[in-house]
mmCIF file of C-alpha atoms (C1' of nucleotides) in Angstrom:
data_model
loop_
_atom_site.group_PDB
_atom_site.id
_atom_site.type_symbol
_atom_site.label_atom_id
_atom_site.label_comp_id
_atom_site.label_asym_id
_atom_site.label_seq_id
_atom_site.Cartn_x
_atom_site.Cartn_y
_atom_site.Cartn_z
ATOM 1 C CA MET A 1 -41.682 27.859 -30.877
ATOM 2 C CA ALA A 2 -38.363 29.601 -30.929
ATOM 3 C CA GLN A 3 -36.585 29.925 -34.223
ATOM 4 C CA ALA A 4 -35.097 26.707 -35.481
ATOM 5 C CA GLN A 5 -31.510 26.324 -34.448
ATOM 6 C CA THR A 6 -29.202 25.914 -37.373
ATOM 7 C CA LEU A 7 -26.003 24.203 -36.501
ATOM 8 C CA SER A 8 -22.720 25.095 -38.051
ATOM 9 C CA ARG A 9 -20.581 22.433 -39.658
ATOM 10 C CA ASN A 10 -18.424 21.689 -36.639
ATOM 11 C CA GLN A 11 -21.337 21.890 -34.260
ATOM 12 C CA GLN A 12 -23.209 19.315 -36.332
ATOM 13 C CA ILE A 13 -20.224 16.982 -36.489
ATOM 14 C CA VAL A 14 -19.733 17.104 -32.749
ATOM 15 C CA LEU A 15 -23.416 16.699 -32.009
ATOM 16 C CA ASP A 16 -23.641 13.684 -34.333
ATOM 17 C CA ILE A 17 -20.864 11.895 -32.491
ATOM 18 C CA ILE A 18 -22.384 12.596 -29.104
ATOM 19 C CA GLU A 19 -25.824 11.481 -30.217
ATOM 20 C CA LYS A 20 -24.515 8.242 -31.652
ATOM 21 C CA ALA A 21 -22.564 7.410 -28.515
ATOM 22 C CA LYS A 22 -23.980 5.010 -25.958
ATOM 23 C CA GLY A 23 -22.579 6.921 -23.046
ATOM 24 C CA PRO A 24 -20.957 10.195 -22.128
ATOM 25 C CA LEU A 25 -18.045 11.282 -24.280
ATOM 26 C CA LYS A 26 -14.996 13.250 -23.253
ATOM 27 C CA ALA A 27 -13.844 16.211 -25.264
ATOM 28 C CA TYR A 28 -10.589 14.630 -26.359
ATOM 29 C CA SER A 29 -12.248 11.378 -27.293
ATOM 30 C CA ILE A 30 -14.568 13.391 -29.513
ATOM 31 C CA LEU A 31 -11.517 15.075 -30.966
ATOM 32 C CA PHE A 32 -9.844 11.779 -31.834
ATOM 33 C CA ASN A 33 -13.058 10.642 -33.468
ATOM 34 C CA VAL A 34 -13.375 13.595 -35.772
ATOM 35 C CA GLN A 35 -9.829 14.059 -36.940
ATOM 36 C CA LYS A 36 -10.695 12.294 -40.158
ATOM 37 C CA LYS A 37 -13.217 15.063 -40.756
ATOM 38 C CA GLY A 38 -10.564 17.705 -40.605
ATOM 39 C CA ILE A 39 -10.981 18.892 -37.057
ATOM 40 C CA ASN A 40 -7.571 18.980 -35.492
ATOM 41 C CA ALA A 41 -7.600 21.140 -32.404
ATOM 42 C CA PRO A 42 -9.237 21.008 -28.970
ATOM 43 C CA GLN A 43 -10.487 24.558 -29.418
ATOM 44 C CA GLN A 44 -12.697 23.481 -32.251
ATOM 45 C CA ILE A 45 -14.288 20.831 -30.069
ATOM 46 C CA TYR A 46 -14.703 23.019 -27.016
ATOM 47 C CA ARG A 47 -16.222 25.802 -29.056
ATOM 48 C CA ALA A 48 -18.785 23.474 -30.541
ATOM 49 C CA LEU A 49 -19.501 21.955 -27.126
ATOM 50 C CA ASP A 50 -20.070 25.385 -25.611
ATOM 51 C CA LYS A 51 -22.592 26.330 -28.250
ATOM 52 C CA LEU A 52 -24.374 23.002 -28.084
ATOM 53 C CA ILE A 53 -24.708 23.360 -24.330
ATOM 54 C CA GLU A 54 -26.076 26.893 -24.737
ATOM 55 C CA MET A 55 -28.652 25.572 -27.169
ATOM 56 C CA GLY A 56 -29.597 22.774 -24.808
ATOM 57 C CA LYS A 57 -28.621 20.083 -27.309
ATOM 58 C CA ILE A 58 -26.141 18.468 -24.953
ATOM 59 C CA HIS A 59 -25.317 18.490 -21.257
ATOM 60 C CA LYS A 60 -22.067 18.311 -19.400
ATOM 61 C CA ILE A 61 -21.777 15.683 -16.706
ATOM 62 C CA GLU A 62 -19.725 17.708 -14.284
ATOM 63 C CA SER A 63 -18.524 14.839 -12.158
ATOM 64 C CA LYS A 64 -17.073 13.162 -15.226
ATOM 65 C CA ASN A 65 -16.066 16.026 -17.475
ATOM 66 C CA ALA A 66 -18.045 14.355 -20.177
ATOM 67 C CA PHE A 67 -20.880 15.224 -22.483
ATOM 68 C CA VAL A 68 -24.191 13.577 -23.342
ATOM 69 C CA ALA A 69 -26.927 14.374 -25.794
ATOM 70 C CA CYS A 70 -30.090 15.817 -24.337
ATOM 71 C CA ARG A 71 -32.880 13.281 -24.635
ATOM 72 C CA SER A 72 -35.726 15.234 -23.124
ATOM 73 C CA SER A 73 -37.315 17.139 -25.949
ATOM 74 C CA ASP A 74 -38.841 19.715 -23.653
ATOM 75 C CA CYS A 75 -35.536 20.607 -22.147
ATOM 76 C CA GLU A 76 -35.411 23.895 -24.049
ATOM 77 C CA ILE A 77 -32.489 25.443 -22.438
ATOM 78 C CA SER A 78 -31.244 23.155 -19.711
ATOM 79 C CA LYS A 79 -31.908 25.107 -16.605
ATOM 80 C CA ALA A 80 -32.895 22.021 -14.731
ATOM 81 C CA THR A 81 -30.857 18.901 -15.280
ATOM 82 C CA ALA A 82 -30.770 15.604 -13.430
ATOM 83 C CA PHE A 83 -28.789 12.484 -14.185
ATOM 84 C CA SER A 84 -28.473 8.968 -12.971
ATOM 85 C CA ILE A 85 -24.910 7.699 -13.097
ATOM 86 C CA CYS A 86 -23.696 4.138 -12.666
ATOM 87 C CA GLU A 87 -20.458 4.068 -10.739
ATOM 88 C CA SER A 88 -19.524 0.762 -12.253
ATOM 89 C CA CYS A 89 -20.180 0.993 -15.994
ATOM 90 C CA GLU A 90 -20.282 4.784 -16.192
ATOM 91 C CA MET A 91 -23.643 4.724 -17.874
ATOM 92 C CA VAL A 92 -25.507 8.014 -17.635
ATOM 93 C CA ASP A 93 -29.226 8.452 -17.941
ATOM 94 C CA GLU A 94 -30.974 11.775 -18.083
ATOM 95 C CA ILE A 95 -33.815 11.851 -15.594
ATOM 96 C CA SER A 96 -36.910 13.637 -16.720
ATOM 97 C CA ASP A 97 -39.311 13.547 -13.882
ATOM 98 C CA THR A 98 -41.772 16.387 -13.759
ATOM 99 C CA LYS A 99 -42.324 16.138 -10.037
ATOM 100 C CA LEU A 100 -38.638 16.211 -9.259
ATOM 101 C CA SER A 101 -38.069 19.060 -11.623
ATOM 102 C CA LYS A 102 -40.913 21.096 -10.186
ATOM 103 C CA TYR A 103 -39.845 20.381 -6.654
ATOM 104 C CA LEU A 104 -36.334 21.576 -7.288
ATOM 105 C CA SER A 105 -37.296 24.526 -9.440
ATOM 106 C CA GLY A 106 -39.517 25.700 -6.635
ATOM 107 C CA PHE A 107 -36.946 25.134 -3.949
ATOM 108 C CA ASN A 108 -35.969 28.279 -2.125
ATOM 109 C CA HIS A 109 -32.861 28.780 -0.135
ATOM 110 C CA LYS A 110 -33.372 30.004 3.407
ATOM 111 C CA LYS A 111 -30.835 32.698 2.807
ATOM 112 C CA GLY A 112 -33.002 34.200 0.137
ATOM 113 C CA MET A 113 -31.033 33.409 -2.949
ATOM 114 C CA LYS A 114 -33.207 32.889 -5.982
ATOM 115 C CA PHE A 115 -32.019 30.063 -8.191
ATOM 116 C CA LYS A 116 -31.915 30.241 -11.947
ATOM 117 C CA ARG A 117 -30.625 26.797 -12.625
ATOM 118 C CA PHE A 118 -29.656 23.521 -11.018
ATOM 119 C CA ASN A 119 -27.816 20.331 -11.798
ATOM 120 C CA LEU A 120 -28.361 17.107 -9.929
ATOM 121 C CA GLU A 121 -26.294 13.946 -10.225
ATOM 122 C CA PHE A 122 -27.352 10.676 -8.618
ATOM 123 C CA PHE A 123 -24.874 7.838 -8.224
ATOM 124 C CA GLY A 124 -25.411 4.129 -7.773
ATOM 125 C CA ILE A 125 -25.027 0.783 -9.470
ATOM 126 C CA CYS A 126 -27.311 0.163 -12.400
ATOM 127 C CA LYS A 127 -29.443 -2.963 -12.761
ATOM 128 C CA LYS A 128 -27.224 -4.416 -15.404
ATOM 129 C CA CYS A 129 -24.081 -4.104 -13.310
ATOM 130 C CA LYS A 130 -25.780 -5.535 -10.257
ATOM 131 C CA LYS A 131 -26.364 -8.801 -12.069
ATOM 132 C CA ASP A 132 -22.751 -9.274 -13.080
ATOM 133 C CA MET B 1 -20.207 7.530 17.240
ATOM 134 C CA ALA B 2 -17.604 6.285 14.870
ATOM 135 C CA GLN B 3 -14.010 6.393 15.981
ATOM 136 C CA ALA B 4 -12.502 9.838 15.992
ATOM 137 C CA GLN B 5 -10.759 10.621 12.771
ATOM 138 C CA THR B 6 -7.161 11.473 13.247
ATOM 139 C CA LEU B 7 -5.743 13.497 10.468
ATOM 140 C CA SER B 8 -2.229 13.097 9.206
ATOM 141 C CA ARG B 9 0.068 16.082 8.986
ATOM 142 C CA ASN B 10 -0.659 16.926 5.379
ATOM 143 C CA GLN B 11 -4.343 16.273 5.733
ATOM 144 C CA GLN B 12 -4.502 18.686 8.642
ATOM 145 C CA ILE B 13 -2.592 21.373 6.792
ATOM 146 C CA VAL B 14 -4.874 21.127 3.789
ATOM 147 C CA LEU B 15 -8.019 21.034 5.904
ATOM 148 C CA ASP B 16 -6.918 24.108 7.852
ATOM 149 C CA ILE B 17 -6.498 26.129 4.701
ATOM 150 C CA ILE B 18 -9.857 25.078 3.340
ATOM 151 C CA GLU B 19 -11.614 25.812 6.605
ATOM 152 C CA LYS B 20 -10.093 29.244 6.880
ATOM 153 C CA ALA B 21 -11.071 30.167 3.340
ATOM 154 C CA LYS B 22 -14.154 32.223 2.661
ATOM 155 C CA GLY B 23 -14.991 30.371 -0.495
ATOM 156 C CA PRO B 24 -14.084 27.300 -2.469
ATOM 157 C CA LEU B 25 -10.395 26.691 -3.075
ATOM 158 C CA LYS B 26 -8.754 25.091 -6.063
ATOM 159 C CA ALA B 27 -6.155 22.409 -5.635
ATOM 160 C CA TYR B 28 -3.312 24.454 -7.055
ATOM 161 C CA SER B 29 -4.212 27.486 -5.029
ATOM 162 C CA ILE B 30 -4.009 25.298 -1.938
ATOM 163 C CA LEU B 31 -0.652 24.080 -3.160
ATOM 164 C CA PHE B 32 0.733 27.602 -3.527
ATOM 165 C CA ASN B 33 -0.503 28.402 -0.038
ATOM 166 C CA VAL B 34 1.279 25.532 1.645
ATOM 167 C CA GLN B 35 4.618 25.576 -0.076
ATOM 168 C CA LYS B 36 6.086 27.350 2.932
ATOM 169 C CA LYS B 37 5.060 24.322 4.966
ATOM 170 C CA GLY B 38 7.142 22.011 2.849
ATOM 171 C CA ILE B 39 4.490 20.644 0.554
ATOM 172 C CA ASN B 40 5.765 20.906 -2.974
ATOM 173 C CA ALA B 41 3.846 18.631 -5.258
ATOM 174 C CA PRO B 42 0.271 18.396 -6.527
ATOM 175 C CA GLN B 43 0.132 14.746 -5.531
ATOM 176 C CA GLN B 44 0.447 15.672 -1.909
ATOM 177 C CA ILE B 45 -2.514 17.994 -2.174
ATOM 178 C CA TYR B 46 -4.688 15.643 -4.164
ATOM 179 C CA ARG B 47 -3.964 12.775 -1.792
ATOM 180 C CA ALA B 48 -4.993 14.835 1.194
ATOM 181 C CA LEU B 49 -8.082 16.074 -0.628
ATOM 182 C CA ASP B 50 -9.134 12.528 -1.481
ATOM 183 C CA LYS B 51 -8.918 11.415 2.118
ATOM 184 C CA LEU B 52 -10.686 14.489 3.436
ATOM 185 C CA ILE B 53 -13.508 13.883 1.007
ATOM 186 C CA GLU B 54 -13.736 10.238 2.072
ATOM 187 C CA MET B 55 -13.980 11.360 5.687
ATOM 188 C CA GLY B 56 -16.657 13.891 4.819
ATOM 189 C CA LYS B 57 -14.542 16.811 6.044
ATOM 190 C CA ILE B 58 -14.685 18.583 2.732
ATOM 191 C CA HIS B 59 -16.694 18.488 -0.465
ATOM 192 C CA LYS B 60 -15.776 18.978 -4.069
ATOM 193 C CA ILE B 61 -17.804 21.475 -6.047
ATOM 194 C CA GLU B 62 -17.823 19.603 -9.316
ATOM 195 C CA SER B 63 -18.845 22.493 -11.507
ATOM 196 C CA LYS B 64 -15.890 24.505 -10.269
ATOM 197 C CA ASN B 65 -13.214 21.917 -9.558
ATOM 198 C CA ALA B 66 -12.899 23.460 -6.151
ATOM 199 C CA PHE B 67 -13.146 22.340 -2.562
ATOM 200 C CA VAL B 68 -15.052 23.600 0.472
ATOM 201 C CA ALA B 69 -15.134 22.576 4.107
ATOM 202 C CA CYS B 70 -18.183 20.687 5.246
ATOM 203 C CA ARG B 71 -20.229 22.869 7.565
ATOM 204 C CA SER B 72 -23.031 20.477 8.406
ATOM 205 C CA SER B 73 -21.875 18.523 11.412
ATOM 206 C CA ASP B 74 -24.233 15.675 10.713
ATOM 207 C CA CYS B 75 -22.895 15.135 7.254
ATOM 208 C CA GLU B 76 -21.015 12.025 8.325
ATOM 209 C CA ILE B 77 -19.952 10.738 5.049
ATOM 210 C CA SER B 78 -21.297 13.026 2.376
ATOM 211 C CA LYS B 79 -23.716 10.841 0.553
ATOM 212 C CA ALA B 80 -26.135 13.679 0.098
ATOM 213 C CA THR B 81 -24.736 17.063 -0.793
ATOM 214 C CA ALA B 82 -26.384 20.234 -2.003
ATOM 215 C CA PHE B 83 -24.879 23.611 -2.697
ATOM 216 C CA SER B 84 -25.959 27.065 -3.581
ATOM 217 C CA ILE B 85 -23.551 28.790 -5.940
ATOM 218 C CA CYS B 86 -23.470 32.445 -6.897
ATOM 219 C CA GLU B 87 -22.570 32.846 -10.549
ATOM 220 C CA SER B 88 -21.286 36.320 -9.949
ATOM 221 C CA CYS B 89 -19.066 36.210 -6.861
ATOM 222 C CA GLU B 90 -18.518 32.449 -6.876
ATOM 223 C CA MET B 91 -19.691 32.149 -3.305
ATOM 224 C CA VAL B 92 -20.725 28.635 -2.330
ATOM 225 C CA ASP B 93 -23.039 27.739 0.490
ATOM 226 C CA GLU B 94 -23.735 24.231 1.648
ATOM 227 C CA ILE B 95 -27.454 23.656 1.883
ATOM 228 C CA SER B 96 -28.579 21.540 4.766
ATOM 229 C CA ASP B 97 -32.273 21.168 4.459
ATOM 230 C CA THR B 98 -33.699 18.028 5.968
ATOM 231 C CA LYS B 99 -36.744 18.005 3.737
ATOM 232 C CA LEU B 100 -34.730 18.383 0.580
ATOM 233 C CA SER B 101 -32.280 15.757 1.689
ATOM 234 C CA LYS B 102 -35.022 13.289 2.570
ATOM 235 C CA TYR B 103 -36.868 13.970 -0.637
ATOM 236 C CA LEU B 104 -33.818 13.268 -2.744
ATOM 237 C CA SER B 105 -32.576 10.343 -0.708
ATOM 238 C CA GLY B 106 -35.935 8.739 -1.170
ATOM 239 C CA PHE B 107 -36.134 9.484 -4.848
ATOM 240 C CA ASN B 108 -36.333 6.399 -6.996
ATOM 241 C CA HIS B 109 -35.500 6.191 -10.619
ATOM 242 C CA LYS B 110 -38.167 4.719 -12.816
ATOM 243 C CA LYS B 111 -35.628 2.388 -14.326
ATOM 244 C CA GLY B 112 -35.064 0.771 -10.990
ATOM 245 C CA MET B 113 -31.628 1.987 -10.165
ATOM 246 C CA LYS B 114 -31.079 2.389 -6.440
ATOM 247 C CA PHE B 115 -29.072 5.468 -5.591
ATOM 248 C CA LYS B 116 -26.324 5.508 -3.022
ATOM 249 C CA ARG B 117 -25.413 9.127 -3.279
ATOM 250 C CA PHE B 118 -26.302 12.409 -4.923
ATOM 251 C CA ASN B 119 -24.867 15.839 -5.504
ATOM 252 C CA LEU B 120 -26.977 18.864 -6.272
ATOM 253 C CA GLU B 121 -25.740 22.270 -7.340
ATOM 254 C CA PHE B 122 -28.020 25.297 -7.538
ATOM 255 C CA PHE B 123 -26.937 28.408 -9.420
ATOM 256 C CA GLY B 124 -28.104 31.980 -9.156
ATOM 257 C CA ILE B 125 -27.082 35.441 -8.021
ATOM 258 C CA CYS B 126 -26.679 35.896 -4.302
ATOM 259 C CA LYS B 127 -28.309 38.721 -2.355
ATOM 260 C CA LYS B 128 -25.093 40.588 -1.968
ATOM 261 C CA CYS B 129 -24.348 40.606 -5.700
ATOM 262 C CA LYS B 130 -27.884 41.638 -6.554
ATOM 263 C CA LYS B 131 -27.423 44.852 -4.661
ATOM 264 C CA ASP B 132 -24.263 45.878 -6.461
ATOM 265 C "C1'" DT C 1 -21.210 46.256 -50.790
ATOM 266 C "C1'" DA C 2 -19.711 47.390 -46.561
ATOM 267 C "C1'" DA C 3 -20.025 46.499 -41.828
ATOM 268 C "C1'" DC C 4 -20.976 43.334 -38.298
ATOM 269 C "C1'" DG C 5 -21.328 39.099 -35.955
ATOM 270 C "C1'" DT C 6 -20.196 34.332 -36.010
ATOM 271 C "C1'" DT C 7 -17.486 30.471 -37.186
ATOM 272 C "C1'" DT C 8 -13.220 28.515 -38.419
ATOM 273 C "C1'" DG C 9 -8.291 27.286 -38.249
ATOM 274 C "C1'" DT C 10 -4.045 27.324 -35.796
ATOM 275 C "C1'" DT C 11 -0.292 27.596 -32.400
ATOM 276 C "C1'" DA C 12 0.712 27.873 -27.907
ATOM 277 C "C1'" DT C 13 0.000 27.356 -23.128
ATOM 278 C "C1'" DA C 14 -2.651 27.155 -18.757
ATOM 279 C "C1'" DA C 15 -5.027 24.465 -15.364
ATOM 280 C "C1'" DT C 16 -6.400 20.151 -13.431
ATOM 281 C "C1'" DA C 17 -5.212 15.487 -12.169
ATOM 282 C "C1'" DT C 18 -2.845 10.925 -12.006
ATOM 283 C "C1'" DA C 19 1.082 7.294 -12.599
ATOM 284 C "C1'" DA C 20 4.793 5.167 -10.718
ATOM 285 C "C1'" DC C 21 8.271 4.311 -7.545
ATOM 286 C "C1'" DA C 22 11.040 4.786 -3.300
ATOM 287 C "C1'" DT C 23 10.915 5.627 1.562
ATOM 288 C "C1'" DA C 24 9.051 6.563 6.061
ATOM 289 C "C1'" DT C 25 5.655 6.225 9.677
ATOM 290 C "C1'" DT C 26 1.822 4.222 12.220
ATOM 291 C "C1'" DT C 27 -0.931 0.474 13.776
ATOM 292 C "C1'" DG C 28 -2.295 -3.839 15.315
ATOM 293 C "C1'" DA C 29 -1.967 -8.994 15.790
ATOM 294 C "C1'" DG C 30 0.671 -12.498 17.713
ATOM 295 C "C1'" DC D 1 7.756 -6.134 22.181
ATOM 296 C "C1'" DT D 2 8.267 -6.849 17.166
ATOM 297 C "C1'" DC D 3 7.380 -7.824 12.781
ATOM 298 C "C1'" DA D 4 4.076 -7.339 9.033
ATOM 299 C "C1'" DA D 5 0.637 -4.760 6.950
ATOM 300 C "C1'" DA D 6 -1.447 -0.616 6.050
ATOM 301 C "C1'" DT D 7 -1.118 4.150 5.611
ATOM 302 C "C1'" DA D 8 1.245 8.332 4.569
ATOM 303 C "C1'" DT D 9 5.017 10.836 2.487
ATOM 304 C "C1'" DG D 10 8.230 12.731 -1.042
ATOM 305 C "C1'" DT D 11 9.445 13.142 -5.745
ATOM 306 C "C1'" DT D 12 9.727 13.168 -10.800
ATOM 307 C "C1'" DA D 13 7.312 12.756 -14.694
ATOM 308 C "C1'" DT D 14 3.322 12.841 -17.475
ATOM 309 C "C1'" DA D 15 -1.611 12.609 -18.715
ATOM 310 C "C1'" DT D 16 -5.875 15.012 -19.167
ATOM 311 C "C1'" DT D 17 -8.865 18.901 -19.517
ATOM 312 C "C1'" DA D 18 -9.463 23.587 -21.006
ATOM 313 C "C1'" DT D 19 -8.422 28.391 -22.558
ATOM 314 C "C1'" DA D 20 -5.780 32.436 -24.759
ATOM 315 C "C1'" DA D 21 -4.757 34.913 -28.625
ATOM 316 C "C1'" DC D 22 -4.703 36.036 -33.334
ATOM 317 C "C1'" DA D 23 -5.739 35.750 -38.322
ATOM 318 C "C1'" DA D 24 -8.784 34.467 -41.884
ATOM 319 C "C1'" DA D 25 -13.290 33.046 -43.931
ATOM 320 C "C1'" DC D 26 -18.178 33.070 -44.043
ATOM 321 C "C1'" DG D 27 -23.088 34.941 -43.776
ATOM 322 C "C1'" DT D 28 -26.139 37.899 -42.801
ATOM 323 C "C1'" DT D 29 -28.600 42.269 -43.520
ATOM 324 C "C1'" DA D 30 -28.934 47.209 -43.901
#
DNA sequence: TAACGTTTGTTATAATATAACATATTTGAG
DNA sequence: CTCAAATATGTTATATTATAACAAACGTTA
């Protein structure tokens, strides 16, 4: 096991908010939520987000410019991410499917480029929204 | 075959620039490049981009907020996109691999959500950059 | 304890994207 | 044809997302 990651104050505050959230959070919405804790500037949020991403604690949903907590414990350093995104309610689910992950990690581009990392985003309408 | 898409003036101008480019273009860089043609405002660019994306003529590279021309002729309406991105030179290549596309289009989430669309971005260092 | 790396705080500004409204142009049904 | 609807344009303003740059504090650890 790698050495335990100790989070700094701001990193912990930001991570807490993201973990408590039911869906992806935007940087400025995080900011508004932590102003009572003395964090006043976007930089402070973005710096914490950057570190948390590096550590694999959170992921960025690129199509939404939003951030979610990593739920897959084995996702050490987020080189292989896949998400399921509802286009109606904006819900995001991290997909941890070994087969999928292996398939994509082993995928090789015809043109010979070796991949270090991928990000996959699926879109659709979730069960809950279909009922409504 | 669906009816031929006729592009409006601005759409054509924007598409031309993107097609001529060697790599992904950002919206504001497109804007600066077309000011001589009488396009002055971001809105005009973003509106054209939106339509071109709808038509499947271009794709957005979400991780870069940039736009590339669609090279795969059979990519009617861009429900299944995959890209190879060099982290060094920023080169982007559209991947058209039938197997990959079928595999992902047929992928079903355990939680029962039916996907309509996906976007996959691979990252690495391209051959050319490896040499340098 | 001094030197180094990391984190913090802060102000300012850059880069990306949309709102809202007025007008013009194209298209298609009657 | 011709009017109505849909689409596209032009324009000003503003919202949203993200980074630059600099100074100070904190925490290792040699």
